[in-house]
PDB file of C-alpha atoms and ligand atoms in Angstrom:
ATOM      1  CA  UNK A   8     107.075 119.980 145.664  1.00 46.00           C
ATOM      2  CA  UNK A   9     110.191 121.799 144.390  1.00 57.00           C
ATOM      3  CA  UNK A  10     110.165 124.729 142.230  1.00 64.00           C
ATOM      4  CA  UNK A  11     111.354 122.598 139.310  1.00 61.00           C
ATOM      5  CA  UNK A  12     108.830 119.836 139.517  1.00 74.00           C
ATOM      6  CA  UNK A  13     106.239 122.458 139.892  1.00 74.00           C
ATOM      7  CA  UNK A  14     107.096 124.066 136.639  1.00 73.00           C
ATOM      8  CA  UNK A  15     107.436 120.662 135.092  1.00 78.00           C
ATOM      9  CA  UNK A  16     103.826 119.867 135.991  1.00 83.00           C
ATOM     10  CA  UNK A  17     102.488 123.208 134.899  1.00 87.00           C
ATOM     11  CA  UNK A  18     104.053 123.070 131.483  1.00 87.00           C
ATOM     12  CA  UNK A  19     102.973 119.449 130.885  1.00 89.00           C
ATOM     13  CA  UNK A  20      99.475 120.302 131.989  1.00 92.00           C
ATOM     14  CA  UNK A  21      99.430 123.306 129.860  1.00 94.00           C
ATOM     15  CA  UNK A  22     100.569 121.222 126.764  1.00 95.00           C
ATOM     16  CA  UNK A  23      97.691 118.723 127.489  1.00 95.00           C
ATOM     17  CA  UNK A  24      94.935 121.355 127.710  1.00 96.00           C
ATOM     18  CA  UNK A  25      96.310 123.258 124.726  1.00 97.00           C
ATOM     19  CA  UNK A  26      98.277 121.003 122.529  1.00 97.00           C
ATOM     20  CA  UNK A  27     100.342 122.797 119.848  1.00 98.00           C
ATOM     21  CA  UNK A  28      99.591 122.075 116.271  1.00 98.00           C
ATOM     22  CA  UNK A  29      96.790 119.658 117.205  1.00 98.00           C
ATOM     23  CA  UNK A  30      94.929 119.909 113.866  1.00 97.00           C
ATOM     24  CA  UNK A  31      94.577 117.921 110.567  1.00 97.00           C
ATOM     25  CA  UNK A  32      97.066 118.931 107.873  1.00 96.00           C
ATOM     26  CA  UNK A  33      95.143 118.732 104.653  1.00 95.00           C
ATOM     27  CA  UNK A  34      98.223 119.445 102.433  1.00 95.00           C
ATOM     28  CA  UNK A  35     100.654 116.898 104.437  1.00 96.00           C
ATOM     29  CA  UNK A  36     103.054 115.059 102.258  1.00 94.00           C
ATOM     30  CA  UNK A  37     103.742 112.248 104.673  1.00 94.00           C
ATOM     31  CA  UNK A  38     101.622 110.770 107.451  1.00 94.00           C
ATOM     32  CA  UNK A  39     102.502 108.205 110.140  1.00 95.00           C
ATOM     33  CA  UNK A  40     100.851 106.598 113.021  1.00 96.00           C
ATOM     34  CA  UNK A  41     102.755 105.997 116.409  1.00 96.00           C
ATOM     35  CA  UNK A  42     101.281 103.437 118.671  1.00 97.00           C
ATOM     36  CA  UNK A  43     102.736 102.654 122.386  1.00 97.00           C
ATOM     37  CA  UNK A  44     100.337  99.553 123.314  1.00 96.00           C
ATOM     38  CA  UNK A  45     101.967  99.550 126.841  1.00 95.00           C
ATOM     39  CA  UNK A  46     100.189 102.854 127.631  1.00 96.00           C
ATOM     40  CA  UNK A  47      97.573 103.260 125.035  1.00 97.00           C
ATOM     41  CA  UNK A  48      99.114 106.183 123.388  1.00 98.00           C
ATOM     42  CA  UNK A  49      98.088 106.532 119.786  1.00 98.00           C
ATOM     43  CA  UNK A  50      98.968 109.496 117.678  1.00 98.00           C
ATOM     44  CA  UNK A  51      98.937 110.296 113.817  1.00 97.00           C
ATOM     45  CA  UNK A  52     101.676 112.911 112.835  1.00 97.00           C
ATOM     46  CA  UNK A  53     101.228 114.624 109.631  1.00 97.00           C
ATOM     47  CA  UNK A  54     104.096 116.456 108.152  1.00 96.00           C
ATOM     48  CA  UNK A  55     104.435 118.734 105.101  1.00 96.00           C
ATOM     49  CA  UNK A  56     107.954 118.530 103.678  1.00 94.00           C
ATOM     50  CA  UNK A  57     109.200 120.683 101.138  1.00 94.00           C
ATOM     51  CA  UNK A  58     112.680 119.555  99.898  1.00 90.00           C
ATOM     52  CA  UNK A  59     114.432 119.130 103.340  1.00 93.00           C
ATOM     53  CA  UNK A  60     112.258 121.360 105.336  1.00 96.00           C
ATOM     54  CA  UNK A  61     109.480 120.502 107.612  1.00 97.00           C
ATOM     55  CA  UNK A  62     107.359 123.461 106.608  1.00 97.00           C
ATOM     56  CA  UNK A  63     104.266 122.388 108.636  1.00 98.00           C
ATOM     57  CA  UNK A  64     103.271 119.662 111.135  1.00 98.00           C
ATOM     58  CA  UNK A  65     100.177 118.450 112.975  1.00 98.00           C
ATOM     59  CA  UNK A  66      99.151 115.697 115.072  1.00 98.00           C
ATOM     60  CA  UNK A  67      95.979 114.129 116.310  1.00 98.00           C
ATOM     61  CA  UNK A  68      95.114 111.258 118.719  1.00 98.00           C
ATOM     62  CA  UNK A  69      95.330 110.667 122.384  1.00 97.00           C
ATOM     63  CA  UNK A  70      97.263 109.132 125.171  1.00 97.00           C
ATOM     64  CA  UNK A  71      98.751 110.018 128.458  1.00 95.00           C
ATOM     65  CA  UNK A  72     100.021 113.488 129.725  1.00 93.00           C
ATOM     66  CA  UNK A  73     103.657 112.777 128.909  1.00 94.00           C
ATOM     67  CA  UNK A  74     103.135 111.280 125.451  1.00 97.00           C
ATOM     68  CA  UNK A  75     100.823 114.275 124.541  1.00 97.00           C
ATOM     69  CA  UNK A  76     103.071 116.881 125.888  1.00 96.00           C
ATOM     70  CA  UNK A  77     106.100 115.279 124.221  1.00 97.00           C
ATOM     71  CA  UNK A  78     104.203 115.325 120.780  1.00 98.00           C
ATOM     72  CA  UNK A  79     102.975 118.950 121.247  1.00 98.00           C
ATOM     73  CA  UNK A  80     106.558 120.075 122.072  1.00 97.00           C
ATOM     74  CA  UNK A  81     108.029 118.043 119.257  1.00 98.00           C
ATOM     75  CA  UNK A  82     105.709 119.820 116.604  1.00 98.00           C
ATOM     76  CA  UNK A  83     106.698 123.097 118.110  1.00 96.00           C
ATOM     77  CA  UNK A  84     110.440 122.343 118.126  1.00 97.00           C
ATOM     78  CA  UNK A  85     110.706 120.875 114.581  1.00 97.00           C
ATOM     79  CA  UNK A  86     108.393 123.091 112.502  1.00 98.00           C
ATOM     80  CA  UNK A  87     110.281 125.312 110.180  1.00 98.00           C
ATOM     81  CA  UNK A  88     113.466 123.242 110.694  1.00 97.00           C
ATOM     82  CA  UNK A  89     115.339 121.125 108.151  1.00 97.00           C
ATOM     83  CA  UNK A  90     115.105 117.424 108.406  1.00 96.00           C
ATOM     84  CA  UNK A  91     118.755 117.227 109.511  1.00 95.00           C
ATOM     85  CA  UNK A  92     118.074 119.683 112.395  1.00 96.00           C
ATOM     86  CA  UNK A  93     115.205 117.450 113.555  1.00 97.00           C
ATOM     87  CA  UNK A  94     117.390 114.478 113.381  1.00 96.00           C
ATOM     88  CA  UNK A  95     119.892 116.330 115.594  1.00 96.00           C
ATOM     89  CA  UNK A  96     117.126 117.270 118.104  1.00 97.00           C
ATOM     90  CA  UNK A  97     115.917 113.476 117.938  1.00 96.00           C
ATOM     91  CA  UNK A  98     119.362 112.317 118.840  1.00 95.00           C
ATOM     92  CA  UNK A  99     119.749 114.655 121.732  1.00 96.00           C
ATOM     93  CA  UNK A 100     116.188 113.946 122.995  1.00 96.00           C
ATOM     94  CA  UNK A 101     116.814 110.156 122.658  1.00 96.00           C
ATOM     95  CA  UNK A 102     120.124 110.448 124.620  1.00 95.00           C
ATOM     96  CA  UNK A 103     118.542 112.570 127.361  1.00 95.00           C
ATOM     97  CA  UNK A 104     115.916 109.956 128.106  1.00 94.00           C
ATOM     98  CA  UNK A 105     118.034 106.763 127.593  1.00 94.00           C
ATOM     99  CA  UNK A 106     121.534 107.852 128.493  1.00 93.00           C
ATOM    100  CA  UNK A 107     121.024 110.898 130.701  1.00 89.00           C
ATOM    101  CA  UNK A 108     124.676 110.567 132.033  1.00 90.00           C
ATOM    102  CA  UNK A 109     126.217 111.446 128.646  1.00 91.00           C
ATOM    103  CA  UNK A 110     127.009 114.739 127.351  1.00 89.00           C
ATOM    104  CA  UNK A 111     123.769 116.213 126.096  1.00 87.00           C
ATOM    105  CA  UNK A 112     123.363 119.099 123.879  1.00 88.00           C
ATOM    106  CA  UNK A 113     121.178 121.339 126.119  1.00 88.00           C
ATOM    107  CA  UNK A 114     120.925 124.108 123.263  1.00 91.00           C
ATOM    108  CA  UNK A 115     119.171 121.638 121.106  1.00 92.00           C
ATOM    109  CA  UNK A 116     116.633 120.464 123.581  1.00 92.00           C
ATOM    110  CA  UNK A 117     115.363 123.742 124.926  1.00 89.00           C
ATOM    111  CA  UNK A 118     111.871 123.083 126.734  1.00 87.00           C
ATOM    112  CA  UNK A 119     112.083 119.441 125.887  1.00 93.00           C
ATOM    113  CA  UNK A 120     114.523 119.141 128.868  1.00 90.00           C
ATOM    114  CA  UNK A 121     111.484 119.225 131.079  1.00 88.00           C
ATOM    115  CA  UNK A 122     110.707 115.689 129.903  1.00 91.00           C
ATOM    116  CA  UNK A 123     114.022 114.558 131.201  1.00 90.00           C
ATOM    117  CA  UNK A 124     112.478 113.313 134.438  1.00 87.00           C
ATOM    118  CA  UNK A 125     111.222 110.123 132.456  1.00 90.00           C
ATOM    119  CA  UNK A 126     114.632 108.715 132.003  1.00 90.00           C
ATOM    120  CA  UNK A 127     114.459 106.614 135.245  1.00 86.00           C
ATOM    121  CA  UNK A 128     111.187 105.040 134.121  1.00 90.00           C
ATOM    122  CA  UNK A 129     111.326 102.654 131.067  1.00 91.00           C
ATOM    123  CA  UNK A 130     107.837 102.701 130.538  1.00 92.00           C
ATOM    124  CA  UNK A 131     107.503 106.429 130.614  1.00 93.00           C
ATOM    125  CA  UNK A 132     110.578 106.681 128.182  1.00 95.00           C
ATOM    126  CA  UNK A 133     108.269 104.892 125.686  1.00 96.00           C
ATOM    127  CA  UNK A 134     105.558 107.345 126.240  1.00 96.00           C
ATOM    128  CA  UNK A 135     107.993 110.486 125.720  1.00 96.00           C
ATOM    129  CA  UNK A 136     109.826 108.873 122.756  1.00 97.00           C
ATOM    130  CA  UNK A 137     106.929 107.604 120.785  1.00 97.00           C
ATOM    131  CA  UNK A 138     106.096 110.554 118.377  1.00 97.00           C
ATOM    132  CA  UNK A 139     109.991 111.141 118.040  1.00 97.00           C
ATOM    133  CA  UNK A 140     110.268 107.651 116.534  1.00 96.00           C
ATOM    134  CA  UNK A 141     107.391 108.352 114.229  1.00 96.00           C
ATOM    135  CA  UNK A 142     108.858 111.615 113.072  1.00 96.00           C
ATOM    136  CA  UNK A 143     112.015 110.026 112.294  1.00 95.00           C
ATOM    137  CA  UNK A 144     110.410 107.147 110.453  1.00 93.00           C
ATOM    138  CA  UNK A 145     108.101 109.592 108.515  1.00 93.00           C
ATOM    139  CA  UNK A 146     111.257 111.945 107.492  1.00 91.00           C
ATOM    140  CA  UNK A 147     112.953 108.751 106.290  1.00 90.00           C
ATOM    141  CA  UNK A 148     110.230 108.090 104.090  1.00 80.00           C
ATOM    142  CA  UNK A 149     108.569 105.338 105.848  1.00 66.00           C
ATOM    143  CA  UNK A 150     104.778 105.779 105.837  1.00 63.00           C
ATOM    144  CA  UNK A 151     102.364 103.577 107.758  1.00 73.00           C
ATOM    145  CA  UNK A 152     102.993 103.020 111.481  1.00 80.00           C
ATOM    146  CA  UNK A 153     105.542 102.450 114.394  1.00 83.00           C
ATOM    147  CA  UNK A 154     105.124 100.797 117.597  1.00 85.00           C
ATOM    148  CA  UNK A 155     107.046 100.904 120.676  1.00 83.00           C
ATOM    149  CA  UNK A 156     106.579  97.154 121.179  1.00 76.00           C
TER     150      UNK A 156
HETATM  151 ZN1   ZN B 210     101.702 107.028 127.720  1.00 74.79          ZN
END
């Protein structure tokens, strides 16, 4: 195993054993469910929005290691950010997994780049991007649920 894939595994496992912001948000202003029936990933994102800032975010649910690590990283990455910053990260992440040959903004991605390995596997892309779609829908004021199918 190469050093990079070893690091990738370690961080993925670490997010799975200790997911960040894995909790109920009692003062959430918006809540949304994301479902990937192909894999069985199902998460509820709860966000506290104040004007254009994501002041707090939490998630609950279950799924595979990739979806859980991606959701955990998402909450870390967008907490405290404005919604437009979150959209920029969404765009960079989306491009990284769907069009990895394009010019990607690495500064925006930070440790999310560890998930770039999914780009060759369409089924895994759905796992990685599930909560990102849910986040975008939630910010755009859509409550309810999103599905990858
Ligand atoms: Zn999955």
